[in-house]
Short mmCIF file of C-alpha atoms in Angstrom, two decimals:
data_model
loop_
_atom_site.label_atom_id
_atom_site.label_comp_id
_atom_site.label_asym_id
_atom_site.label_seq_id
_atom_site.Cartn_x
_atom_site.Cartn_y
_atom_site.Cartn_z
CA ASP K 23 50.85 28.26 13.07
CA GLY K 24 52.02 31.58 14.41
CA GLY K 25 55.67 32.41 14.29
CA ILE K 26 58.42 34.76 13.31
CA THR K 27 60.25 34.43 10.01
CA GLN K 28 63.64 35.82 9.15
CA SER K 29 65.12 35.85 5.68
CA PRO K 30 67.49 35.15 4.19
CA LYS K 31 69.13 32.49 6.37
CA TYR K 32 72.58 33.32 4.97
CA LEU K 33 73.67 36.61 3.43
CA PHE K 34 76.94 37.69 1.94
CA ARG K 35 77.79 41.35 1.62
CA LYS K 36 80.58 43.12 -0.12
CA GLU K 37 82.28 45.90 1.75
CA GLY K 38 80.56 49.22 1.19
CA GLN K 39 77.15 47.72 0.47
CA ASN K 40 73.95 48.17 2.40
CA VAL K 41 71.89 45.03 3.00
CA THR K 42 68.42 44.57 4.47
CA LEU K 43 67.40 41.67 6.69
CA SER K 44 63.75 40.75 6.75
CA CYS K 45 61.71 39.92 9.86
CA GLU K 46 57.99 39.12 9.74
CA GLN K 47 55.73 37.88 12.54
CA ASN K 48 52.11 36.72 12.62
CA LEU K 49 51.83 36.48 16.39
CA ASN K 50 50.07 39.82 16.71
CA HIS K 51 52.86 41.01 19.00
CA ASP K 52 53.25 44.73 19.45
CA ALA K 53 56.96 44.72 20.26
CA MET K 54 59.79 43.64 17.98
CA TYR K 55 63.54 43.57 18.52
CA TRP K 56 66.81 43.07 16.67
CA TYR K 57 69.78 41.47 18.38
CA ARG K 58 73.29 40.77 17.21
CA GLN K 59 75.21 37.70 18.36
CA ASP K 60 78.93 37.20 17.84
CA PRO K 61 80.58 33.78 18.25
CA GLY K 62 80.53 32.63 21.85
CA GLN K 63 78.84 35.83 22.96
CA GLY K 64 75.52 36.92 24.32
CA LEU K 65 72.85 38.87 22.51
CA ARG K 66 73.29 42.59 22.13
CA LEU K 67 70.31 44.82 21.36
CA ILE K 68 70.47 46.85 18.15
CA TYR K 69 66.99 48.39 17.85
CA TYR K 70 63.54 47.76 19.23
CA SER K 71 60.02 48.90 18.50
CA GLN K 72 56.98 48.78 20.77
CA ILE K 73 54.47 50.22 18.34
CA VAL K 74 54.08 50.90 14.63
CA ASN K 75 55.98 53.93 13.33
CA ASP K 76 58.10 54.15 16.47
CA PHE K 77 61.43 52.58 17.40
CA GLN K 78 64.33 53.17 19.76
CA LYS K 79 68.06 52.58 19.61
CA GLY K 80 69.52 49.75 21.59
CA ASP K 81 73.07 49.42 22.86
CA ILE K 82 74.79 49.02 19.47
CA ALA K 83 72.65 50.95 16.96
CA GLU K 84 75.50 52.66 15.10
CA GLY K 85 75.68 51.54 11.48
CA TYR K 86 72.16 50.08 11.49
CA SER K 87 68.72 51.40 10.60
CA VAL K 88 65.19 50.05 10.95
CA SER K 89 61.61 50.85 10.03
CA ARG K 90 58.28 49.76 11.48
CA GLU K 91 55.60 50.64 8.94
CA LYS K 92 53.50 47.58 9.71
CA LYS K 93 52.90 45.70 12.94
CA GLU K 94 54.02 42.46 11.32
CA SER K 95 57.30 43.67 9.86
CA PHE K 96 60.55 45.07 11.29
CA PRO K 97 63.33 45.06 8.67
CA LEU K 98 66.91 45.82 9.63
CA THR K 99 69.35 47.53 7.26
CA VAL K 100 73.03 47.02 7.84
CA THR K 101 74.70 50.05 6.30
CA SER K 102 78.21 50.54 5.01
CA ALA K 103 78.86 52.56 8.18
CA GLN K 104 78.82 49.35 10.22
CA LYS K 105 82.51 48.46 10.24
CA ASN K 106 82.25 44.91 11.51
CA PRO K 107 78.90 43.52 10.34
CA THR K 108 79.79 39.83 10.18
CA ALA K 109 77.55 38.26 12.83
CA PHE K 110 74.41 36.27 13.53
CA TYR K 111 71.33 38.52 13.58
CA LEU K 112 68.26 37.55 15.54
CA CYS K 113 64.84 39.12 15.38
CA ALA K 114 62.34 38.65 18.19
CA SER K 115 58.84 39.72 19.11
CA SER K 116 56.84 39.82 22.31
CA PRO K 117 53.62 41.07 23.81
CA VAL K 118 54.10 44.41 25.54
CA ASP K 119 53.77 43.15 29.08
CA ARG K 120 56.06 42.15 31.88
CA GLU K 121 55.86 38.39 31.63
CA GLY K 122 55.64 37.58 27.98
CA GLY K 123 58.61 35.64 26.75
CA TYR K 124 60.28 36.56 23.53
CA THR K 125 59.74 34.53 20.39
CA PHE K 126 62.83 34.47 18.22
CA GLY K 127 63.26 33.93 14.52
CA SER K 128 65.78 31.42 13.24
CA GLY K 129 68.31 34.13 12.46
CA THR K 130 70.30 35.50 9.53
CA ARG K 131 74.00 34.84 9.33
CA LEU K 132 75.66 37.80 7.62
CA THR K 133 79.18 37.53 6.25
CA VAL K 134 81.22 40.30 4.67
CA VAL K 135 83.27 39.07 1.71
CA GLY O 50 73.54 50.38 33.56
CA GLN O 51 72.62 46.74 33.52
CA SER O 52 74.88 43.74 33.74
CA LEU O 53 74.44 40.02 34.21
CA GLU O 54 77.03 37.45 35.16
CA GLN O 55 76.85 33.74 34.54
CA PRO O 56 79.53 31.06 34.18
CA SER O 57 80.89 30.70 30.66
CA GLU O 58 80.72 26.91 30.59
CA VAL O 59 79.54 23.95 32.63
CA THR O 60 80.07 20.24 32.05
CA ALA O 61 77.96 17.43 33.50
CA VAL O 62 77.14 13.79 32.79
CA GLU O 63 73.91 12.32 31.51
CA GLY O 64 71.36 11.78 34.25
CA ALA O 65 72.97 14.28 36.60
CA ILE O 66 71.67 17.61 37.95
CA VAL O 67 73.28 20.91 37.04
CA GLN O 68 72.71 24.43 38.30
CA ILE O 69 73.52 27.54 36.25
CA ASN O 70 73.77 30.69 38.33
CA CYS O 71 73.06 34.26 37.29
CA THR O 72 73.68 37.46 39.19
CA TYR O 73 72.45 40.78 37.90
CA GLN O 74 72.69 44.50 38.40
CA THR O 75 69.92 46.64 36.96
CA SER O 76 68.52 50.12 37.45
CA GLY O 77 65.06 48.57 37.60
CA PHE O 78 63.83 45.01 37.66
CA TYR O 79 60.78 43.29 36.27
CA GLY O 80 61.86 39.66 36.31
CA LEU O 81 64.46 37.09 35.34
CA SER O 82 64.06 34.92 32.26
CA TRP O 83 65.99 31.96 30.92
CA TYR O 84 66.53 30.98 27.30
CA GLN O 85 68.07 27.95 25.65
CA GLN O 86 69.98 28.12 22.38
CA HIS O 87 71.31 25.16 20.46
CA ASP O 88 74.31 25.82 18.26
CA GLY O 89 73.31 28.04 15.33
CA GLY O 90 69.67 28.06 16.31
CA ALA O 91 67.10 30.42 17.68
CA PRO O 92 66.94 31.03 21.42
CA THR O 93 63.82 29.52 22.97
CA PHE O 94 62.11 30.74 26.10
CA LEU O 95 62.39 28.39 29.08
CA SER O 96 61.11 30.16 32.16
CA TYR O 97 60.32 33.43 33.89
CA ASN O 98 60.53 34.44 37.55
CA GLY O 99 58.84 37.67 38.53
CA LEU O 100 58.67 36.90 42.25
CA ASP O 101 61.03 35.21 44.68
CA GLY O 102 60.97 31.45 44.75
CA LEU O 103 61.08 28.41 42.57
CA GLU O 104 59.25 27.84 39.30
CA GLU O 105 59.17 24.28 37.99
CA THR O 106 58.55 23.18 34.42
CA GLY O 107 59.21 19.51 33.94
CA ARG O 108 62.92 18.74 34.28
CA PHE O 109 63.77 22.45 34.44
CA SER O 110 63.34 24.72 37.45
CA SER O 111 64.26 28.34 37.92
CA PHE O 112 64.81 30.24 41.13
CA LEU O 113 64.91 33.93 41.97
CA SER O 114 66.02 35.91 45.02
CA ARG O 115 65.39 39.60 44.39
CA SER O 116 67.08 40.66 47.63
CA ASP O 117 70.28 38.94 46.47
CA SER O 118 69.91 39.92 42.78
CA TYR O 119 70.47 36.26 42.05
CA GLY O 120 68.80 33.45 40.23
CA TYR O 121 69.57 30.03 38.89
CA LEU O 122 68.38 27.49 36.36
CA LEU O 123 68.30 23.89 37.56
CA LEU O 124 68.31 21.09 35.02
CA GLN O 125 67.54 17.60 36.30
CA GLU O 126 67.92 14.18 34.70
CA LEU O 127 70.26 15.64 32.12
CA GLN O 128 70.00 14.35 28.57
CA MET O 129 72.42 14.71 25.69
CA LYS O 130 69.95 17.01 23.95
CA ASP O 131 70.33 19.49 26.83
CA SER O 132 73.79 20.39 25.50
CA ALA O 133 73.26 24.01 24.51
CA SER O 134 73.89 27.57 25.62
CA TYR O 135 71.70 28.98 28.36
CA PHE O 136 71.13 32.70 28.79
CA CYS O 137 69.65 34.57 31.69
CA ALA O 138 67.97 37.87 30.88
CA VAL O 139 66.37 40.72 32.79
CA ARG O 140 63.80 43.24 31.70
CA ASP O 141 64.84 46.87 31.79
CA ARG O 142 62.30 48.96 33.65
CA SER O 143 63.26 52.15 31.84
CA ASN O 144 60.56 51.66 29.22
CA GLN O 145 57.05 50.23 29.27
CA GLY O 146 57.77 47.51 26.77
CA GLY O 147 60.55 46.01 28.80
CA LYS O 148 63.48 45.25 26.52
CA LEU O 149 65.49 42.25 27.59
CA ILE O 150 69.16 42.49 28.52
CA PHE O 151 70.95 39.15 28.11
CA GLY O 152 73.88 37.62 29.91
CA GLN O 153 76.85 36.26 27.98
CA GLY O 154 75.51 32.72 28.14
CA THR O 155 76.61 29.46 29.73
CA GLU O 156 77.60 26.63 27.43
CA LEU O 157 76.43 23.35 28.90
CA SER O 158 78.10 20.17 27.72
CA VAL O 159 76.44 16.91 28.68
CA LYS O 160 78.74 13.89 28.52
CA PRO O 161 77.67 10.24 28.26
#
């Protein structure tokens, strides 16, 4: 079955550390996205990529970095520059067209300890 | 910029009908989507309206009026499992891929 897999499900980070969240999809979607969700809040876009080796900043890109070396993979690194990284991180993918709905992964819950 | 407004919470009883409204302001517009998210889970796609009118999918319907920059999600025959957060989202026309901008979400509580 096609889908999108995020790992790990839970992640604990010490202050000052960089951590990388994995996102892999086998849906053959061209576009991939990273969103951040805080408790009781909507989804805010961090980064997105419409094609391999290209990506754009979203609304809250500061303190994050991404790469898109393969169509199937879009890892997100939360750097030490991100001052408030505790949140629920959601990865999504979609066809690059106007009507395709997003498919989301099950998320990674990151906590700074 | 883009912004979407939807009520923060709605409460209804099992078997009832509930409507969740969404108004939006965007620099461009491709369509209005709705997503459901159960607590701690992944959002799942419910519906998409690219043109004015009503789209029906089982117990759920979604409506769009582009002239009013307004849409709604209608849930009929409510069940306890419908308790979740519902997000409206619009595509941003500023790029070909169409990144989605999400509203803050409406938490629906279905009571027995």
